[in-house]
Amino acid sequence: MDNLSDTLKKLKITAVDRTEDSLEGCLDCLLQALAQNNMETSEKIQGSGILQLFASLLIPQSSCTAKVANIIAEVAKNEFMRIPCVDAGLISPLVQLLTSKDQEVLLQTGRALGNICYDSHEGRSAVDQAGGAQIVIDHLRSLCSITDPANEKLLTVFCGMLMNYSNENDSLQAQLINMGVIPTLVKLLGIHCQNAALTEMCLVAFGNLAELESSKEQFASTNIAEELVKLFKKQIEHDKREMIFEVLAPLAENDAIKLQLVEAGLVECLLEIVQQKVNSDKEDDIAELKTASDLMVLLLLGDESMQKLFEGGKGNVFQRVLSWIPSNNHQLQLAGALAIANFARNDGNCIHMVDNGIVENLMDLLDRHVEDGNVTVQHAALSALRNLAIPVVNKAKMLSAGVTEAVLKFLKSEMPPVQFKLLGTLRMLIDAQAEAAEQLGKNVKLVERLVEWCEAKDHAGVMGESNRLLSALIRHSKSKDVIKTIVQSGGIKHLVTMATSEHVIMQNEALVALALIAALELGTAEKDLESAKLVQILHRLLADERSAPEIKYNSMVLICALMGSESLHKEVQDLAFLDVVSKLRSHENKSVAQQASLTEQRLTVDS
């Protein structure tokens, strides 16, 4: 280290004299010291004040320039040296060196800038101001097609520099995207796929950029899907495949890229992985099985990619995914059920699947998870059943297959996601199915649970779905027995509250259910309607200019139905409804205006 102190003193003198031979000797000495103990040597360099001198040594025509840049690259490996490098004014001369024709100078300059930028806001900012990124991207473009080892090494350094420059910095990543870095990197990957280091660098860069929404369109206009699938097929090592997965997952969120990946044959690769890993208990294999099956489900979220893989229900992929459901592997059961839910996104597919016995497969799966079951599998299987129940022709078939009984087994679940899907499935099944709605509506256990869930303030989804199912039981059954069960279980107040929901569709469903209650069982529900302050709420809905036309219309229908109750009739009179209703006679919506005239007559006659 004493020797190092002498070298630093000598360097100060020779840096001013510019005697190249002795300067080169000093630089070699420094590089040697850095190789032996980088941190300690870097501290000495910082303490000596020599960094400021380096700026004057970074000149294109000097034979020592590459060594100076190399020293800067080595010291900048230490976090504590990055800001001093910026403060010493090294960024601007380094960026100017990027225009050099000397490959060694370019290599060491790229390393120096990349290391200064690593995790350093100041470093990135200085490189940004000096315009370094654009020059590096231009180099990548012009050198892209040259495949000799020295050039590939330089390309790898430049990719690494851009990565360090923009890592986890959205605005700098966006800048690179605007400069057109994506098509260049994709081209690099295609040409240099034999070079492991460069390939890895491209993958990490893609992983960073793919997180940004604005990158997806640019990626979609390249052949990235084809290149990644080609690369994926060659990989045997788990780590390498994992790297590719990390790029595929964010890219596959884009529908256009989903389709490109399907067309490039990614699905076949994923199915193969599943087949290879399904019986393994190695941690890596279990992780890869999960990643592959999750990605498969993600690809099915795109309408075009999903339809392409469905192939009218005859497709090999569809059949293979179907075989996951009876498997003993929870991850595959989950992926299989989620895949079915994704295939069940249009009526044609749903009808085909129900006709081909998928409902029975899903019910068997649910049966295996009733007691201490896997919550994610329960949730996925219920999601699939809910989607399959949407087409009108499927409802009766699913009801006669015993889906309601299978679903009701989960009524005791304490998991909100399962509760939410259970409610949605039942609501879909009873839509316009009077008999099923009546049967369920008279099920005291179910109705009591719904009333309990209507108060689940921590879970808005469960609360909303419970209210909607309560209303649906009345609307589709039009049954006095159902209404009595709901009144006895304390459900009326929730339907009244639902009429004030911020969602028009829910308000409407509540008002229609309440009108049926008033028409069929007013005597039974009278007290509950009174204590829930229904009349005041209806007055508010009619007076509020923001209420939708159908809300005003159904509120007036309900007012007329309530006139059969003495106590509610009195409340209506006390609140001067006539003023509000008469104003609605000139409403722009014809149905509202007509109903206002009818309601006004009724109020006038009964007053």
C-alpha atoms as one frame of an Amber mdcrd trajectory, in Angstrom:
protein
   0.000   0.000   0.000   2.982   2.343   0.523   3.829   1.541  -3.062   0.271
   2.625  -3.970   0.740   5.986  -2.233   3.919   6.555  -4.267   2.070   5.591
  -7.442  -0.726   8.075  -6.710   1.810  10.888  -6.072   3.661  10.015  -9.244
   0.391   9.867 -11.171  -0.479  13.414 -10.135   2.779  14.668 -11.659   2.691
  12.559 -14.829  -0.989  13.380 -15.415   0.023  17.014 -15.755   3.164  16.290
 -17.824   1.348  13.748 -20.005   4.449  11.568 -20.436   2.628   8.520 -21.745
   5.146   5.834 -20.785   5.391   6.694 -17.104   1.623   7.424 -17.076   0.916
   3.924 -18.379   3.154   2.401 -15.683   1.231   4.227 -12.960  -2.128   3.114
 -14.404  -0.950  -0.522 -14.578   0.098  -0.268 -10.947  -3.345   1.032  -9.969
  -5.129  -1.733 -11.894  -2.956  -4.313 -10.158  -3.734  -2.823  -6.721  -7.480
  -2.778  -7.552  -7.325  -6.442  -8.581  -5.746  -7.326  -5.227  -8.003  -5.226
  -2.962 -10.578  -3.167  -4.780 -12.240  -1.497  -1.798  -9.105  -0.382   0.008
  -7.475   0.853  -3.203 -10.655   2.756  -4.139 -10.656   4.479  -0.730  -7.020
   5.538  -1.279  -7.848   6.831  -4.779 -10.743   8.862  -3.417  -8.613  10.272
  -0.605  -5.814  11.301  -2.971  -8.010  13.599  -5.083  -6.799  11.866  -8.234
 -10.359  11.296  -9.575 -10.583  14.918 -10.773  -7.410  14.390 -12.797  -8.944
  11.392 -14.607 -11.379  13.688 -16.420  -8.439  15.324 -18.237  -6.954  11.912
 -19.108 -10.120  10.673 -20.858  -9.117  11.931 -24.291  -9.839   9.990 -27.481
  -6.331  10.197 -28.988  -4.387   8.960 -25.931  -3.149   5.357 -25.738  -3.908
   5.346 -21.993  -7.615   6.207 -22.296  -8.888   2.599 -22.132  -6.881   1.980
 -18.940  -8.235   5.124 -17.280 -11.789   4.058 -18.156 -11.024   0.561 -16.834
  -9.839   2.040 -13.488 -13.039   4.108 -13.247 -15.069   0.955 -14.004 -13.250
  -0.925 -11.234 -13.603   1.780  -8.551 -17.293   2.302  -9.450 -17.992  -1.292
  -8.388 -18.041   0.227  -4.881 -21.230   2.058  -3.980 -19.335   4.771  -2.083
 -17.355   5.690  -5.217 -20.251   6.371  -7.587 -21.213   9.864  -6.440 -17.511
  10.935  -6.215 -17.110   9.813  -9.862 -20.058  12.031 -10.834 -18.754  14.942
  -8.720 -15.305  14.601 -10.308 -16.913  15.426 -13.687 -16.148  12.027 -15.250
 -19.534  11.425 -16.924 -19.301  13.962 -19.706 -15.827  12.887 -20.972 -16.859
   9.208 -20.671 -20.002   9.805 -22.753 -17.874  11.635 -25.351 -15.648   8.552
 -25.553 -18.660   6.531 -26.700 -18.035   7.981 -30.165 -14.571   6.373 -30.266
 -13.740   3.825 -32.977 -11.468   1.861 -30.617 -13.249  -1.287 -29.392 -11.294
  -1.526 -26.109 -12.058   2.123 -25.282 -15.767   1.503 -25.993 -15.766  -1.635
 -23.839 -14.138  -0.001 -20.797 -16.239   3.182 -21.200 -19.434   1.089 -21.301
 -18.320  -0.741 -18.147 -17.455   2.523 -16.366 -20.802   4.160 -17.177 -22.728
   0.976 -16.343 -21.071   0.652 -12.937 -21.528   4.343 -12.079 -25.252   4.018
 -12.936 -25.775   0.900 -10.841 -28.311   1.770  -8.141 -27.214   5.404  -8.298
 -29.708   8.162  -8.982 -26.898  10.708  -9.404 -25.045   8.494 -11.879 -28.143
   7.897 -13.997 -29.079  11.545 -13.935 -25.616  12.616 -15.144 -25.607  10.021
 -17.969 -29.120  11.126 -18.938 -28.060  14.800 -19.129 -24.989  13.905 -21.178
 -27.156  11.964 -23.683 -25.340   8.640 -23.131 -28.311   6.289 -23.662 -29.034
   7.301 -27.235 -25.389   6.802 -28.309 -25.324   3.313 -26.763 -28.604   2.349
 -28.480 -27.179   3.581 -31.807 -24.120   1.357 -31.221 -26.326  -1.650 -30.473
 -28.179  -1.025 -33.733 -25.084  -0.678 -35.884 -23.155  -3.562 -34.288 -26.150
  -5.877 -33.965 -25.361  -8.206 -36.866 -21.642  -8.771 -36.149 -21.146 -12.098
 -34.383 -17.415 -12.229 -33.555 -16.647 -12.795 -29.814 -15.114  -9.341 -29.203
 -18.172  -7.608 -30.630 -20.537  -9.843 -28.635 -18.631  -8.928 -25.470 -19.089
  -5.230 -26.287 -22.806  -5.718 -27.009 -23.186  -7.495 -23.650 -21.509  -4.586
 -21.823 -23.718  -2.035 -23.622 -26.883  -3.996 -22.771 -25.743  -4.186 -19.150
 -25.064  -0.464 -19.108 -28.588   0.343 -20.360 -30.021  -2.025 -17.792 -28.167
  -0.408 -14.895 -29.141   2.987 -16.289 -32.872   2.271 -16.312 -33.449  -0.473
 -13.740 -36.600   0.190 -11.640 -36.801   3.728 -13.048 -40.024   4.115 -15.024
 -39.157   7.415 -16.673 -35.743   6.222 -17.903 -37.264   2.943 -19.099 -39.899
   4.939 -20.979 -37.092   7.040 -22.478 -35.329   3.906 -23.765 -38.608   2.590
 -25.193 -39.160   5.889 -27.025 -35.615   5.633 -28.400 -36.618   2.297 -29.929
 -34.533  -0.027 -27.766 -37.060  -2.886 -27.852 -36.876  -3.872 -31.555 -33.068
  -3.619 -31.318 -32.878  -5.951 -28.297 -35.271  -8.443 -29.917 -33.080  -8.472
 -33.027 -29.993  -8.983 -30.828 -31.623 -11.963 -29.134 -32.432 -13.544 -32.496
 -28.937 -13.130 -33.924 -26.904 -13.938 -30.802 -29.019 -16.691 -29.226 -25.900
 -18.929 -29.046 -24.137 -16.433 -26.759 -25.248 -17.204 -23.183 -24.027 -13.954
 -21.568 -25.630 -11.692 -24.188 -28.850 -13.714 -24.221 -29.079 -13.450 -20.444
 -28.511  -9.699 -20.586 -31.289  -9.307 -23.186 -33.667 -11.363 -21.035 -33.022
  -9.267 -17.934 -33.541  -6.104 -20.002 -36.839  -7.497 -21.380 -37.934  -8.417
 -17.864 -37.375  -4.824 -16.737 -39.017  -3.178 -19.729 -41.967  -5.588 -19.986
 -43.318  -4.368 -16.641 -44.049  -1.023 -18.295 -47.449  -0.838 -19.977 -46.121
   1.356 -22.799 -43.631  -1.371 -23.781 -46.269  -3.971 -24.627 -47.292  -2.428
 -27.968 -43.679  -2.186 -29.092 -43.031  -5.781 -28.066 -46.170  -6.865 -29.940
 -44.830  -5.343 -33.175 -41.639  -7.470 -33.000 -41.143 -11.233 -33.261 -40.350
 -11.477 -29.522 -42.837 -14.339 -29.042 -41.154 -16.463 -31.686 -37.652 -15.716
 -30.360 -38.544 -16.469 -26.736 -40.285 -19.737 -27.579 -37.335 -20.761 -29.785
 -34.963 -19.986 -26.907 -37.221 -21.727 -24.387 -37.213 -24.970 -26.377 -33.405
 -25.091 -26.231 -33.142 -24.665 -22.461 -32.587 -27.635 -20.197 -31.537 -25.795
 -17.034 -34.244 -24.737 -14.594 -32.620 -21.303 -13.925 -32.508 -20.396 -17.613
 -36.116 -21.406 -18.146 -37.102 -19.415 -15.091 -35.470 -16.323 -16.610 -37.532
 -16.743 -19.763 -40.682 -17.296 -17.678 -40.026 -13.982 -15.928 -40.184 -12.228
 -19.291 -43.113 -14.259 -20.625 -45.426 -13.567 -17.661 -45.603  -9.743 -17.986
 -45.612  -9.924 -21.801 -48.475 -12.439 -21.801 -50.695  -9.844 -20.126 -51.037
  -8.268 -23.580 -53.731  -9.915 -25.725 -51.872  -9.519 -29.025 -48.743 -11.120
 -27.518 -50.866 -13.921 -25.991 -51.971 -14.889 -29.482 -48.408 -14.615 -30.845
 -47.130 -16.897 -28.072 -49.857 -19.446 -28.794 -49.022 -19.336 -32.512 -45.303
 -19.698 -31.734 -45.997 -22.979 -29.911 -45.511 -21.933 -26.283 -48.517 -23.962
 -25.118 -46.982 -27.226 -26.306 -43.817 -26.407 -24.320 -45.886 -25.680 -21.209
 -47.889 -28.899 -21.513 -44.645 -30.841 -21.856 -43.245 -29.255 -18.678 -46.422
 -30.157 -16.814 -46.180 -33.742 -18.005 -42.496 -33.996 -17.012 -42.845 -32.405
 -13.564 -46.268 -33.541 -12.364 -45.030 -36.425 -10.195 -41.818 -34.820  -8.943
 -41.424 -33.644  -5.357 -38.293 -31.587  -6.048 -38.737 -27.944  -5.088 -37.548
 -26.631  -8.473 -39.882 -28.950 -10.365 -42.885 -27.999  -8.217 -42.103 -24.311
  -8.816 -41.761 -24.859 -12.570 -45.015 -26.822 -12.732 -46.789 -23.920 -11.015
 -45.230 -21.314 -13.319 -46.046 -23.317 -16.462 -49.655 -24.008 -15.485 -50.216
 -20.396 -14.308 -48.872 -19.099 -17.628 -51.166 -21.499 -19.467 -54.160 -20.011
 -17.627 -52.927 -16.483 -18.409 -52.775 -17.267 -22.153 -56.431 -18.310 -21.978
 -57.460 -14.854 -20.726 -57.182 -13.467 -24.271 -60.343 -14.001 -26.338 -58.538
 -14.885 -29.565 -55.852 -17.044 -27.943 -58.504 -18.841 -25.874 -60.740 -19.537
 -28.883 -57.775 -20.761 -30.919 -56.908 -23.293 -28.194 -60.532 -24.357 -27.646
 -60.864 -25.481 -31.283 -64.572 -26.158 -30.909 -63.909 -28.254 -27.800 -61.964
 -30.789 -29.878 -58.534 -29.188 -29.396 -55.668 -31.215 -27.961 -54.850 -28.393
 -25.527 -58.423 -28.213 -24.257 -58.503 -31.987 -23.732 -55.151 -31.989 -21.906
 -56.230 -29.180 -19.584 -59.432 -31.080 -18.902 -57.374 -34.051 -17.739 -55.793
 -31.857 -15.021 -59.077 -31.619 -13.081 -59.199 -35.240 -11.828 -55.438 -35.155
 -11.073 -54.207 -35.511  -7.483 -51.992 -32.448  -7.811 -53.644 -29.364  -6.259
 -51.776 -26.975  -8.537 -53.056 -28.804 -11.625 -56.594 -29.049 -10.245 -56.482
 -25.285  -9.703 -55.055 -24.520 -13.145 -57.541 -26.917 -14.776 -60.538 -25.277
 -13.088 -59.267 -21.758 -13.888 -58.682 -22.803 -17.500 -62.274 -24.078 -17.758
 -63.487 -20.774 -16.271 -61.491 -18.960 -18.980 -62.777 -21.213 -21.782 -66.296
 -20.520 -20.448 -66.307 -16.910 -21.612 -68.793 -17.220 -24.462 -72.115 -19.025
 -24.795 -70.989 -21.428 -27.524 -68.095 -22.773 -25.463 -70.237 -22.992 -22.306
 -72.992 -24.939 -24.042 -70.478 -27.342 -25.596 -68.747 -27.945 -22.266 -71.974
 -28.565 -20.315 -73.148 -30.991 -23.037 -69.851 -32.845 -22.730 -69.993 -33.530
 -19.002 -67.612 -30.902 -17.617 -70.067 -29.982 -14.878 -69.772 -33.473 -13.402
 -65.948 -33.191 -13.423 -66.129 -29.880 -11.559 -68.633 -31.236  -9.024 -66.344
 -34.232  -8.364 -63.478 -31.797  -7.847 -65.519 -29.704  -5.400 -66.518 -32.864
  -3.564 -62.849 -33.652  -2.936 -62.425 -30.228  -1.323 -65.461 -29.924   0.950
 -63.792 -30.881   4.212 -60.646 -28.815   4.921 -60.361 -28.293   1.202 -58.003
 -26.110  -0.750 -59.598 -22.651  -0.850 -58.045 -21.646  -4.189 -59.336 -24.839
  -5.834 -62.826 -24.278  -4.344 -62.789 -20.702  -5.635 -61.629 -21.731  -9.122
 -64.154 -24.582  -9.487 -67.004 -22.296  -8.380 -65.814 -19.622 -10.851 -65.987
 -22.176 -13.652 -69.500 -23.307 -12.633 -70.676 -19.699 -12.403 -69.475 -18.935
 -15.933 -70.969 -22.158 -17.316 -74.346 -21.214 -15.789 -74.624 -17.965 -17.775
 -76.249 -19.295 -21.021 -80.011 -19.802 -20.537 -79.978 -23.332 -22.002 -77.375
 -24.480 -19.452 -79.292 -23.491 -16.326 -81.876 -26.295 -16.308 -79.224 -28.881
 -17.264 -76.949 -27.770 -14.439 -79.808 -27.681 -11.948 -80.845 -31.229 -12.808
 -77.185 -32.331 -12.559 -77.327 -31.264  -8.890 -75.084 -28.195  -9.033 -77.045
 -26.292  -6.369 -76.612 -29.160  -3.891 -72.886 -29.350  -4.661 -72.500 -25.601
  -4.188 -74.554 -25.424  -0.989 -72.041 -27.726   0.721 -69.777 -24.653   0.926
 -72.348 -22.529   2.747 -70.365 -22.977   5.954 -67.165 -21.624   4.375 -65.614
 -18.678   6.213 -63.493 -17.630   3.220 -64.850 -14.493   1.477 -63.539 -15.459
  -2.020 -65.391 -18.794  -1.793 -68.510 -17.119  -0.386 -68.433 -14.593  -3.241
 -68.252 -17.217  -5.995 -70.821 -19.451  -4.287 -73.314 -16.575  -4.259 -72.597
 -15.664  -7.887 -73.052 -19.279  -9.019 -76.424 -19.612  -7.264 -77.594 -16.271
  -8.646 -76.715 -17.324 -12.198 -78.419 -20.702 -11.789 -81.799 -19.358 -10.634
 -82.030 -16.579 -13.228 -85.539 -17.047 -14.736 -85.768 -20.519 -13.091 -88.863
 -20.117 -10.891 -88.883 -23.608  -9.396 -85.197 -23.533  -8.422 -85.562 -20.010
  -7.015 -88.515 -21.114  -4.900 -86.705 -24.206  -3.637 -83.646 -22.173  -2.627
 -85.716 -19.290  -1.251 -87.468 -21.645   1.177 -84.106 -23.024   2.387 -83.955
 -21.369   5.821 -80.267 -22.167   6.345 -79.354 -20.477   3.065 -81.522 -17.412
   3.672 -80.183 -16.974   7.217 -76.615 -17.179   5.911 -77.442 -14.600   3.215
 -78.825 -12.218   5.826 -75.664 -12.705   7.888 -73.457 -11.996   4.831 -75.507
  -8.893   3.982 -73.764  -7.380   7.002 -70.214  -8.371   5.933 -69.019  -4.772
   5.872 -65.378  -5.851   5.484 -66.168  -7.694   2.261 -68.109  -5.443  -0.091
 -68.231  -8.132  -2.802 -69.821 -10.730  -0.513 -72.218  -8.139   0.887 -73.295
  -7.025  -2.598 -73.729 -10.574  -3.921 -75.771 -11.622  -0.840 -78.149  -8.723
  -1.356 -78.468  -9.510  -5.062 -79.210 -13.183  -4.365 -81.870 -12.284  -1.773
 -83.529 -10.041  -4.322 -83.166 -12.673  -7.093 -84.870 -15.355  -4.961 -87.967
 -13.120  -4.735 -87.878 -11.804  -8.312 -87.519 -15.211  -9.974 -89.781 -17.231
  -7.647 -92.546 -14.628  -7.125 -93.420 -16.900  -4.200 -95.217 -15.926  -0.989
 -93.376 -18.691   0.903 -90.008 -17.304  -0.175 -91.022 -13.808   0.944 -92.175
 -15.154   4.338 -88.846 -16.987   4.811 -86.924 -13.806   4.005 -89.103 -11.698
   6.338 -88.690 -14.219   9.173 -84.921 -14.297   8.676 -84.681 -10.492   8.895
 -83.829  -9.884   5.229 -86.201  -6.987   4.494 -84.008  -4.231   5.957 -81.158
  -5.330   3.661 -83.326  -5.093   0.551 -84.367  -1.585   1.595 -80.718  -0.581
   2.124 -79.884  -2.126  -1.277 -82.329   0.334  -2.873 -79.859   3.095  -1.916
 -76.852   1.333  -3.502 -74.471   3.353  -5.692 -75.019   0.768  -8.464 -78.197
   1.376 -10.475 -78.555  -2.313 -11.329 -78.631  -3.217  -7.615 -81.050  -0.401
  -6.767 -83.363  -1.637  -9.471 -83.219  -5.273  -8.403 -84.054  -4.209  -4.832
 -87.016  -2.037  -5.899 -88.507  -4.802  -8.073 -88.160  -7.324  -5.198 -89.734
  -4.857  -2.750 -92.636  -4.214  -5.155 -93.268  -7.990  -5.298 -93.177  -8.156
  -1.478 -95.677  -5.276  -1.299 -97.945  -6.940  -3.879 -97.819 -10.472  -2.423
 -97.134 -10.251   1.327 -97.516  -6.642   2.447 -99.121  -7.613   5.754 -96.215
  -9.875   6.708 -93.516  -7.370   5.732 -95.262  -4.144   6.828 -93.482  -3.679
  10.175 -90.037  -4.383   8.727 -90.611  -1.988   5.813 -91.668   0.677   8.268
 -88.696   0.281  10.600 -86.318   0.238   7.592 -87.724   3.690   6.653 -88.631
   2.585   3.115 -91.080   5.444   2.482 -88.490   8.110   3.362 -85.940   6.403
   1.083 -88.431   6.340  -1.817 -89.134  10.040  -1.310 -85.422  10.736  -1.459
 -84.963   8.656  -4.635 -87.828  10.455  -6.390 -86.654  13.914  -5.316 -83.039
  13.285  -6.350 -82.378  14.547  -9.868 -79.475  12.104 -10.210 -81.729   9.028
  -9.853 -81.868   7.026 -13.098 -85.246   6.923 -14.960 -85.801   3.231 -14.122
 -85.219   3.989 -10.423 -87.845   6.752 -10.476 -90.247   4.484 -12.366 -89.875
   1.514  -9.998 -90.020   3.758  -6.923 -93.439   5.034  -8.044 -94.680   1.502
  -8.769 -93.609   0.590  -5.230 -95.338   3.648  -3.697 -98.626   2.559  -5.303
 -98.157  -0.998  -3.960 -97.539   0.311  -0.402-100.868   2.147  -0.311-102.500
  -1.130   0.768-100.942  -0.743   4.213-102.570   1.747   6.549 -99.427   2.732
   8.424 -97.283   3.031   5.269-100.093   4.919   3.503-100.055   7.449   6.326
 -96.276   7.864   5.976 -96.726   8.538   2.245 -99.347  11.228   2.975 -97.200
  12.861   5.660 -94.260  13.224   3.277 -96.093  15.216   0.575 -95.265  12.803
  -2.245 -97.727  14.584  -4.565 -95.342  17.545  -5.043 -92.453  15.310  -6.092
 -94.564  13.024  -8.306 -96.395  15.839 -10.136 -93.042  17.302 -11.221 -92.156
  13.954 -12.841 -95.178  14.142 -15.179 -93.069  16.269 -17.506 -90.044  13.924
 -17.306 -88.240  13.362 -20.633 -88.589   9.602 -20.230 -92.103   8.605 -21.403
 -92.435   5.620 -19.047 -91.510   7.794 -16.055 -93.979  10.523 -17.126 -96.830
   7.987 -17.586 -96.116   6.285 -14.250 -96.041   9.730 -12.587 -99.581  10.446
 -13.903-100.833   7.073 -12.655 -99.159   7.512  -9.261-100.534  11.052  -8.948
-104.070   9.751  -9.581-103.589   7.007  -7.011-102.236   9.460  -4.418-105.078
  11.918  -5.101-107.788   9.232  -4.822-106.316   7.829  -1.606-105.623  11.134
   0.125
